[in-house]
């Protein structure tokens, strides 16, 4: 699905080159150079405050909402500069979806939640909306559970269902990339498992970048892992290799729990 | 915790008790006037039996017991409504000491008349001039027959007179217009109009003569009534609006009469310089005023609140605007009234008049340049704006940022996010603020006194006459009515029951508006799937 233009899985879809990021005077990212590959799951790990979320939010320019935030350096999506002056942010965000740490369903019906992205994009056709709703909910493994309750308020669902609904909502606009910022940290173990299965399910069709503090989770769901430390990218590589045989001292310290 | 020294204060019981006491005090402060209003209102509406009180000094009167208390001397005093204003030197009420009462009975024959003049009459009907013979059925038949004849004979000329009066007014305005400016080329039109006017005037006079003749005949139909002390009086049937025999009524008869009284209160026009009759124009004026106020203030206030909170940023100017709005909420309402008078009436209204009706201005006639429904509702709208703005801004501020971000991350613009997600979420909070503002506005009197409320207005600002809504008309208002009856009435004592009733109606109205708004808010919340208030 994300493979339009014949681009093959494994090629770089996002490339950061010497990316620096500042919150006003405070620098949050230093010289990040990283290629995220198409169609696979990339995990971002690292201690709290190391800049994982900041990096993630650079990709769909959610940092624009912060006063005084500023990115310097190269950051491309499909070879096009993300921070270019005339870039259409709305179009960018349709291509780069996001799932937040805390499930944030809208206070609307389940149906309206799922088709929200399409509605704001101007889609009016009932049939298209219905089809997109069903397909997205199926992809999010939610259809069977709630197909009879589409008109009910989304707020009546459980926390785990909320998060899957948010994933369905992101999937409905058919993005190329889905960013997930600690999507399971507010969920119980069973819901977490479901989300992990879902990520595995979506892999291949979408490029997924997931931030997690749970190293087992990173090991379970991702093909590649990037380790951030104090605003710098320390090491990036194939997940199995990085976990068993880290190249850098900081990575090893972090993996063995010497700091967190 | 408990049991130690000072445990009472330390474990918070002291404070909880104190807070509880504060709440109890407030409830008491609400309950006392509430009780007084309800009690006196019910007493005024309930058709209690008529008591014939014989006094030790030989005096006797008929009255309806309304109140009793302990006089300063420690004696029990009873207050009676005695009616018969023309016989009792205008005193509707009378206090007597229980000591002075020799005996009380409830004569079956006692009748209570509601009259179009001089308030109630309590006494006996002397059918054929003889004492003790008046039968209720006969009087009812007489009244019914009388009214049927009056409707058939006097109504048509009366209606025609009203119609002619209206046409005369319109023609006069047209004459003013045709004659302005003086050397206007519309001389021929003017001549035609003047001829019309003369014709209208002539017909009016002719019909007035006919009408007065008919009326005199009708007024001549009189019946003899006697007060408890046998003073006889001849009352034209025309003055009698309702005759009831309270001492013949059973409980359900009383209940039915009670509801008839309630209906009269709500649907009738005031009589006898507002001391009698109903509150219809005042209720109507109040509801329409609040409605127009809401229609003008709500969209403006919400728009301003949205702008301040979502778009104005946090610069010096926008902070200044916030402070200004907050302070506006504390400006005394009379100041708004003066502003309304100066800006809306003299400024905008006067400007409109000189633009649309220069001929009327020249003749000293106001149309928009005088107080009226429109200017009053706009003044009230201005008064409530700050509350609506602040409530809107605060409701928007409480919408969690995750929800906004969720919408933006899906490719929604800021405006789409605001319109589709943020405002619906904030709507219950905005509505709450608006409810408060509306309740305040409904009870506001001071600004209305300057901008168009009057003690008596028999033309409603909304009626079946084109263009239906007459925003330039003056209007009656419950709050102003209370003030007028309580402090400006020539007969304050007589209007007291109506003061209580008016206060009750105003309270019920405010309460009903709040309730409606709360239900609306609840429905909004339920639709979003949120629970609780
Ligand atoms: N809006 C902001 N304004 C200023 N500084 C910020 C802002 N958001 C984040 N920071 C700072 O930027 C740095 C990186 O934060 P970021 O949220 O990206 O870390 P993280 O790796 O996601 O942490 P966590 O694992 O706790 O989510 C931190 O030092 C943080 O304090
Ligand atoms: Mg984070």
mmCIF file with all atom_site columns, N, CA and C in Angstrom, chain A residues 11-56:
data_model
loop_
_atom_site.group_PDB
_atom_site.id
_atom_site.type_symbol
_atom_site.label_atom_id
_atom_site.label_alt_id
_atom_site.label_comp_id
_atom_site.label_asym_id
_atom_site.label_entity_id
_atom_site.label_seq_id
_atom_site.pdbx_PDB_ins_code
_atom_site.Cartn_x
_atom_site.Cartn_y
_atom_site.Cartn_z
_atom_site.occupancy
_atom_site.B_iso_or_equiv
_atom_site.pdbx_formal_charge
_atom_site.auth_seq_id
_atom_site.auth_comp_id
_atom_site.auth_asym_id
_atom_site.auth_atom_id
_atom_site.pdbx_PDB_model_num
ATOM 1   N N  . UNK A 1 11 ? 14.048 0.174  1.114  1.00 0.00 ? 11 UNK A N  1
ATOM 2   C CA . UNK A 1 11 ? 14.664 1.439  0.718  1.00 0.00 ? 11 UNK A CA 1
ATOM 3   C C  . UNK A 1 11 ? 14.360 2.517  1.747  1.00 0.00 ? 11 UNK A C  1
ATOM 4   N N  . UNK A 1 12 ? 15.189 3.549  1.784  1.00 0.00 ? 12 UNK A N  1
ATOM 5   C CA . UNK A 1 12 ? 14.932 4.618  2.756  1.00 0.00 ? 12 UNK A CA 1
ATOM 6   C C  . UNK A 1 12 ? 13.722 5.428  2.331  1.00 0.00 ? 12 UNK A C  1
ATOM 7   N N  . UNK A 1 13 ? 12.803 5.666  3.275  1.00 0.00 ? 13 UNK A N  1
ATOM 8   C CA . UNK A 1 13 ? 11.654 6.540  2.983  1.00 0.00 ? 13 UNK A CA 1
ATOM 9   C C  . UNK A 1 13 ? 11.845 7.881  3.677  1.00 0.00 ? 13 UNK A C  1
ATOM 10  N N  . UNK A 1 14 ? 12.420 7.828  4.883  1.00 0.00 ? 14 UNK A N  1
ATOM 11  C CA . UNK A 1 14 ? 12.721 9.063  5.608  1.00 0.00 ? 14 UNK A CA 1
ATOM 12  C C  . UNK A 1 14 ? 14.225 9.112  5.805  1.00 0.00 ? 14 UNK A C  1
ATOM 13  N N  . UNK A 1 15 ? 14.791 10.270 5.530  1.00 0.00 ? 15 UNK A N  1
ATOM 14  C CA . UNK A 1 15 ? 16.219 10.415 5.773  1.00 0.00 ? 15 UNK A CA 1
ATOM 15  C C  . UNK A 1 15 ? 16.501 11.704 6.513  1.00 0.00 ? 15 UNK A C  1
ATOM 16  N N  . UNK A 1 16 ? 17.168 11.547 7.664  1.00 0.00 ? 16 UNK A N  1
ATOM 17  C CA . UNK A 1 16 ? 17.609 12.740 8.397  1.00 0.00 ? 16 UNK A CA 1
ATOM 18  C C  . UNK A 1 16 ? 19.106 12.884 8.168  1.00 0.00 ? 16 UNK A C  1
ATOM 19  N N  . UNK A 1 17 ? 19.524 14.120 7.856  1.00 0.00 ? 17 UNK A N  1
ATOM 20  C CA . UNK A 1 17 ? 20.964 14.350 7.675  1.00 0.00 ? 17 UNK A CA 1
ATOM 21  C C  . UNK A 1 17 ? 21.374 15.544 8.520  1.00 0.00 ? 17 UNK A C  1
ATOM 22  N N  . UNK A 1 18 ? 22.191 15.263 9.518  1.00 0.00 ? 18 UNK A N  1
ATOM 23  C CA . UNK A 1 18 ? 22.674 16.326 10.427 1.00 0.00 ? 18 UNK A CA 1
ATOM 24  C C  . UNK A 1 18 ? 21.516 17.187 10.927 1.00 0.00 ? 18 UNK A C  1
ATOM 25  N N  . UNK A 1 19 ? 20.471 16.525 11.411 1.00 0.00 ? 19 UNK A N  1
ATOM 26  C CA . UNK A 1 19 ? 19.294 17.257 11.881 1.00 0.00 ? 19 UNK A CA 1
ATOM 27  C C  . UNK A 1 19 ? 19.513 17.742 13.314 1.00 0.00 ? 19 UNK A C  1
ATOM 28  N N  . UNK A 1 20 ? 19.381 19.040 13.497 1.00 0.00 ? 20 UNK A N  1
ATOM 29  C CA . UNK A 1 20 ? 19.413 19.626 14.846 1.00 0.00 ? 20 UNK A CA 1
ATOM 30  C C  . UNK A 1 20 ? 18.046 20.195 15.140 1.00 0.00 ? 20 UNK A C  1
ATOM 31  N N  . UNK A 1 21 ? 17.642 20.088 16.393 1.00 0.00 ? 21 UNK A N  1
ATOM 32  C CA . UNK A 1 21 ? 16.327 20.627 16.735 1.00 0.00 ? 21 UNK A CA 1
ATOM 33  C C  . UNK A 1 21 ? 16.396 21.422 18.028 1.00 0.00 ? 21 UNK A C  1
ATOM 34  N N  . UNK A 1 22 ? 15.726 22.560 18.022 1.00 0.00 ? 22 UNK A N  1
ATOM 35  C CA . UNK A 1 22 ? 15.784 23.453 19.180 1.00 0.00 ? 22 UNK A CA 1
ATOM 36  C C  . UNK A 1 22 ? 14.387 23.788 19.685 1.00 0.00 ? 22 UNK A C  1
ATOM 37  N N  . UNK A 1 23 ? 14.214 23.749 21.011 1.00 0.00 ? 23 UNK A N  1
ATOM 38  C CA . UNK A 1 23 ? 13.028 24.362 21.631 1.00 0.00 ? 23 UNK A CA 1
ATOM 39  C C  . UNK A 1 23 ? 13.489 25.716 22.138 1.00 0.00 ? 23 UNK A C  1
ATOM 40  N N  . UNK A 1 24 ? 13.259 26.764 21.395 1.00 0.00 ? 24 UNK A N  1
ATOM 41  C CA . UNK A 1 24 ? 13.807 28.066 21.770 1.00 0.00 ? 24 UNK A CA 1
ATOM 42  C C  . UNK A 1 24 ? 15.315 27.967 21.812 1.00 0.00 ? 24 UNK A C  1
ATOM 43  N N  . UNK A 1 25 ? 15.904 28.253 22.977 1.00 0.00 ? 25 UNK A N  1
ATOM 44  C CA . UNK A 1 25 ? 17.351 28.221 23.085 1.00 0.00 ? 25 UNK A CA 1
ATOM 45  C C  . UNK A 1 25 ? 17.843 26.814 23.396 1.00 0.00 ? 25 UNK A C  1
ATOM 46  N N  . UNK A 1 26 ? 16.934 25.959 23.822 1.00 0.00 ? 26 UNK A N  1
ATOM 47  C CA . UNK A 1 26 ? 17.347 24.625 24.261 1.00 0.00 ? 26 UNK A CA 1
ATOM 48  C C  . UNK A 1 26 ? 17.427 23.679 23.063 1.00 0.00 ? 26 UNK A C  1
ATOM 49  N N  . UNK A 1 27 ? 18.604 23.054 22.893 1.00 0.00 ? 27 UNK A N  1
ATOM 50  C CA . UNK A 1 27 ? 18.740 22.113 21.788 1.00 0.00 ? 27 UNK A CA 1
ATOM 51  C C  . UNK A 1 27 ? 18.305 20.735 22.252 1.00 0.00 ? 27 UNK A C  1
ATOM 52  N N  . UNK A 1 28 ? 17.386 20.105 21.513 1.00 0.00 ? 28 UNK A N  1
ATOM 53  C CA . UNK A 1 28 ? 16.856 18.803 21.920 1.00 0.00 ? 28 UNK A CA 1
ATOM 54  C C  . UNK A 1 28 ? 17.406 17.676 21.060 1.00 0.00 ? 28 UNK A C  1
ATOM 55  N N  . UNK A 1 29 ? 17.800 17.978 19.811 1.00 0.00 ? 29 UNK A N  1
ATOM 56  C CA . UNK A 1 29 ? 18.391 16.954 18.939 1.00 0.00 ? 29 UNK A CA 1
ATOM 57  C C  . UNK A 1 29 ? 19.708 17.481 18.383 1.00 0.00 ? 29 UNK A C  1
ATOM 58  N N  . UNK A 1 30 ? 20.697 16.597 18.317 1.00 0.00 ? 30 UNK A N  1
ATOM 59  C CA . UNK A 1 30 ? 22.015 16.993 17.847 1.00 0.00 ? 30 UNK A CA 1
ATOM 60  C C  . UNK A 1 30 ? 22.425 16.111 16.671 1.00 0.00 ? 30 UNK A C  1
ATOM 61  N N  . UNK A 1 31 ? 22.633 16.711 15.529 1.00 0.00 ? 31 UNK A N  1
ATOM 62  C CA . UNK A 1 31 ? 23.283 16.040 14.412 1.00 0.00 ? 31 UNK A CA 1
ATOM 63  C C  . UNK A 1 31 ? 22.738 14.639 14.137 1.00 0.00 ? 31 UNK A C  1
ATOM 64  N N  . UNK A 1 32 ? 21.408 14.534 14.061 1.00 0.00 ? 32 UNK A N  1
ATOM 65  C CA . UNK A 1 32 ? 20.846 13.203 13.817 1.00 0.00 ? 32 UNK A CA 1
ATOM 66  C C  . UNK A 1 32 ? 20.975 12.851 12.347 1.00 0.00 ? 32 UNK A C  1
ATOM 67  N N  . UNK A 1 33 ? 21.593 11.721 12.086 1.00 0.00 ? 33 UNK A N  1
ATOM 68  C CA . UNK A 1 33 ? 21.644 11.217 10.717 1.00 0.00 ? 33 UNK A CA 1
ATOM 69  C C  . UNK A 1 33 ? 21.106 9.793  10.744 1.00 0.00 ? 33 UNK A C  1
ATOM 70  N N  . UNK A 1 34 ? 19.969 9.608  10.081 1.00 0.00 ? 34 UNK A N  1
ATOM 71  C CA . UNK A 1 34 ? 19.285 8.326  10.210 1.00 0.00 ? 34 UNK A CA 1
ATOM 72  C C  . UNK A 1 34 ? 18.421 8.091  8.985  1.00 0.00 ? 34 UNK A C  1
ATOM 73  N N  . UNK A 1 35 ? 18.458 6.877  8.466  1.00 0.00 ? 35 UNK A N  1
ATOM 74  C CA . UNK A 1 35 ? 17.569 6.514  7.357  1.00 0.00 ? 35 UNK A CA 1
ATOM 75  C C  . UNK A 1 35 ? 16.560 5.497  7.882  1.00 0.00 ? 35 UNK A C  1
ATOM 76  N N  . UNK A 1 36 ? 15.278 5.830  7.686  1.00 0.00 ? 36 UNK A N  1
ATOM 77  C CA . UNK A 1 36 ? 14.229 4.894  8.087  1.00 0.00 ? 36 UNK A CA 1
ATOM 78  C C  . UNK A 1 36 ? 13.756 4.176  6.836  1.00 0.00 ? 36 UNK A C  1
ATOM 79  N N  . UNK A 1 37 ? 13.687 2.856  6.918  1.00 0.00 ? 37 UNK A N  1
ATOM 80  C CA . UNK A 1 37 ? 13.411 2.103  5.688  1.00 0.00 ? 37 UNK A CA 1
ATOM 81  C C  . UNK A 1 37 ? 11.930 1.826  5.526  1.00 0.00 ? 37 UNK A C  1
ATOM 82  N N  . UNK A 1 38 ? 11.577 1.763  4.263  1.00 0.00 ? 38 UNK A N  1
ATOM 83  C CA . UNK A 1 38 ? 10.179 1.610  3.889  1.00 0.00 ? 38 UNK A CA 1
ATOM 84  C C  . UNK A 1 38 ? 9.649  0.228  4.238  1.00 0.00 ? 38 UNK A C  1
ATOM 85  N N  . UNK A 1 39 ? 8.395  0.212  4.739  1.00 0.00 ? 39 UNK A N  1
ATOM 86  C CA . UNK A 1 39 ? 7.672  -1.055 4.860  1.00 0.00 ? 39 UNK A CA 1
ATOM 87  C C  . UNK A 1 39 ? 8.067  -1.906 6.048  1.00 0.00 ? 39 UNK A C  1
ATOM 88  N N  . UNK A 1 40 ? 8.945  -1.417 6.905  1.00 0.00 ? 40 UNK A N  1
ATOM 89  C CA . UNK A 1 40 ? 9.296  -2.213 8.076  1.00 0.00 ? 40 UNK A CA 1
ATOM 90  C C  . UNK A 1 40 ? 8.985  -1.416 9.336  1.00 0.00 ? 40 UNK A C  1
ATOM 91  N N  . UNK A 1 41 ? 9.157  -2.073 10.473 1.00 0.00 ? 41 UNK A N  1
ATOM 92  C CA . UNK A 1 41 ? 8.923  -1.410 11.747 1.00 0.00 ? 41 UNK A CA 1
ATOM 93  C C  . UNK A 1 41 ? 10.273 -1.008 12.329 1.00 0.00 ? 41 UNK A C  1
ATOM 94  N N  . UNK A 1 42 ? 10.392 0.275  12.622 1.00 0.00 ? 42 UNK A N  1
ATOM 95  C CA . UNK A 1 42 ? 11.612 0.759  13.265 1.00 0.00 ? 42 UNK A CA 1
ATOM 96  C C  . UNK A 1 42 ? 11.265 1.202  14.675 1.00 0.00 ? 42 UNK A C  1
ATOM 97  N N  . UNK A 1 43 ? 12.010 0.724  15.646 1.00 0.00 ? 43 UNK A N  1
ATOM 98  C CA . UNK A 1 43 ? 11.766 1.115  17.032 1.00 0.00 ? 43 UNK A CA 1
ATOM 99  C C  . UNK A 1 43 ? 12.760 2.196  17.425 1.00 0.00 ? 43 UNK A C  1
ATOM 100 N N  . UNK A 1 44 ? 12.273 3.201  18.181 1.00 0.00 ? 44 UNK A N  1
ATOM 101 C CA . UNK A 1 44 ? 13.166 4.198  18.765 1.00 0.00 ? 44 UNK A CA 1
ATOM 102 C C  . UNK A 1 44 ? 13.207 3.947  20.259 1.00 0.00 ? 44 UNK A C  1
ATOM 103 N N  . UNK A 1 45 ? 14.393 3.698  20.786 1.00 0.00 ? 45 UNK A N  1
ATOM 104 C CA . UNK A 1 45 ? 14.506 3.484  22.233 1.00 0.00 ? 45 UNK A CA 1
ATOM 105 C C  . UNK A 1 45 ? 15.532 4.446  22.802 1.00 0.00 ? 45 UNK A C  1
ATOM 106 N N  . UNK A 1 46 ? 15.482 4.574  24.123 1.00 0.00 ? 46 UNK A N  1
ATOM 107 C CA . UNK A 1 46 ? 16.446 5.448  24.787 1.00 0.00 ? 46 UNK A CA 1
ATOM 108 C C  . UNK A 1 46 ? 15.846 5.972  26.059 1.00 0.00 ? 46 UNK A C  1
ATOM 109 N N  . UNK A 1 47 ? 16.686 6.475  26.942 1.00 0.00 ? 47 UNK A N  1
ATOM 110 C CA . UNK A 1 47 ? 16.189 6.951  28.242 1.00 0.00 ? 47 UNK A CA 1
ATOM 111 C C  . UNK A 1 47 ? 15.259 8.150  28.080 1.00 0.00 ? 47 UNK A C  1
ATOM 112 N N  . UNK A 1 48 ? 14.513 8.411  29.114 1.00 0.00 ? 48 UNK A N  1
ATOM 113 C CA . UNK A 1 48 ? 13.543 9.494  29.102 1.00 0.00 ? 48 UNK A CA 1
ATOM 114 C C  . UNK A 1 48 ? 14.222 10.830 28.809 1.00 0.00 ? 48 UNK A C  1
ATOM 115 N N  . UNK A 1 49 ? 13.616 11.625 27.952 1.00 0.00 ? 49 UNK A N  1
ATOM 116 C CA . UNK A 1 49 ? 14.138 12.950 27.676 1.00 0.00 ? 49 UNK A CA 1
ATOM 117 C C  . UNK A 1 49 ? 15.244 12.968 26.651 1.00 0.00 ? 49 UNK A C  1
ATOM 118 N N  . UNK A 1 50 ? 15.489 11.827 25.973 1.00 0.00 ? 50 UNK A N  1
ATOM 119 C CA . UNK A 1 50 ? 16.596 11.780 25.028 1.00 0.00 ? 50 UNK A CA 1
ATOM 120 C C  . UNK A 1 50 ? 16.203 12.311 23.663 1.00 0.00 ? 50 UNK A C  1
ATOM 121 N N  . UNK A 1 51 ? 14.922 12.608 23.454 1.00 0.00 ? 51 UNK A N  1
ATOM 122 C CA . UNK A 1 51 ? 14.550 13.240 22.189 1.00 0.00 ? 51 UNK A CA 1
ATOM 123 C C  . UNK A 1 51 ? 13.808 12.335 21.214 1.00 0.00 ? 51 UNK A C  1
ATOM 124 N N  . UNK A 1 52 ? 13.330 11.184 21.658 1.00 0.00 ? 52 UNK A N  1
ATOM 125 C CA . UNK A 1 52 ? 12.610 10.264 20.761 1.00 0.00 ? 52 UNK A CA 1
ATOM 126 C C  . UNK A 1 52 ? 11.338 10.912 20.235 1.00 0.00 ? 52 UNK A C  1
ATOM 127 N N  . UNK A 1 53 ? 10.548 11.438 21.167 1.00 0.00 ? 53 UNK A N  1
ATOM 128 C CA . UNK A 1 53 ? 9.289  12.064 20.748 1.00 0.00 ? 53 UNK A CA 1
ATOM 129 C C  . UNK A 1 53 ? 9.568  13.259 19.862 1.00 0.00 ? 53 UNK A C  1
ATOM 130 N N  . UNK A 1 54 ? 10.571 14.027 20.225 1.00 0.00 ? 54 UNK A N  1
ATOM 131 C CA . UNK A 1 54 ? 10.907 15.201 19.436 1.00 0.00 ? 54 UNK A CA 1
ATOM 132 C C  . UNK A 1 54 ? 11.221 14.809 18.009 1.00 0.00 ? 54 UNK A C  1
ATOM 133 N N  . UNK A 1 55 ? 12.015 13.742 17.851 1.00 0.00 ? 55 UNK A N  1
ATOM 134 C CA . UNK A 1 55 ? 12.359 13.284 16.507 1.00 0.00 ? 55 UNK A CA 1
ATOM 135 C C  . UNK A 1 55 ? 11.098 12.869 15.755 1.00 0.00 ? 55 UNK A C  1
ATOM 136 N N  . UNK A 1 56 ? 10.258 12.082 16.465 1.00 0.00 ? 56 UNK A N  1
ATOM 137 C CA . UNK A 1 56 ? 9.030  11.597 15.838 1.00 0.00 ? 56 UNK A CA 1
ATOM 138 C C  . UNK A 1 56 ? 8.175  12.767 15.353 1.00 0.00 ? 56 UNK A C  1
#
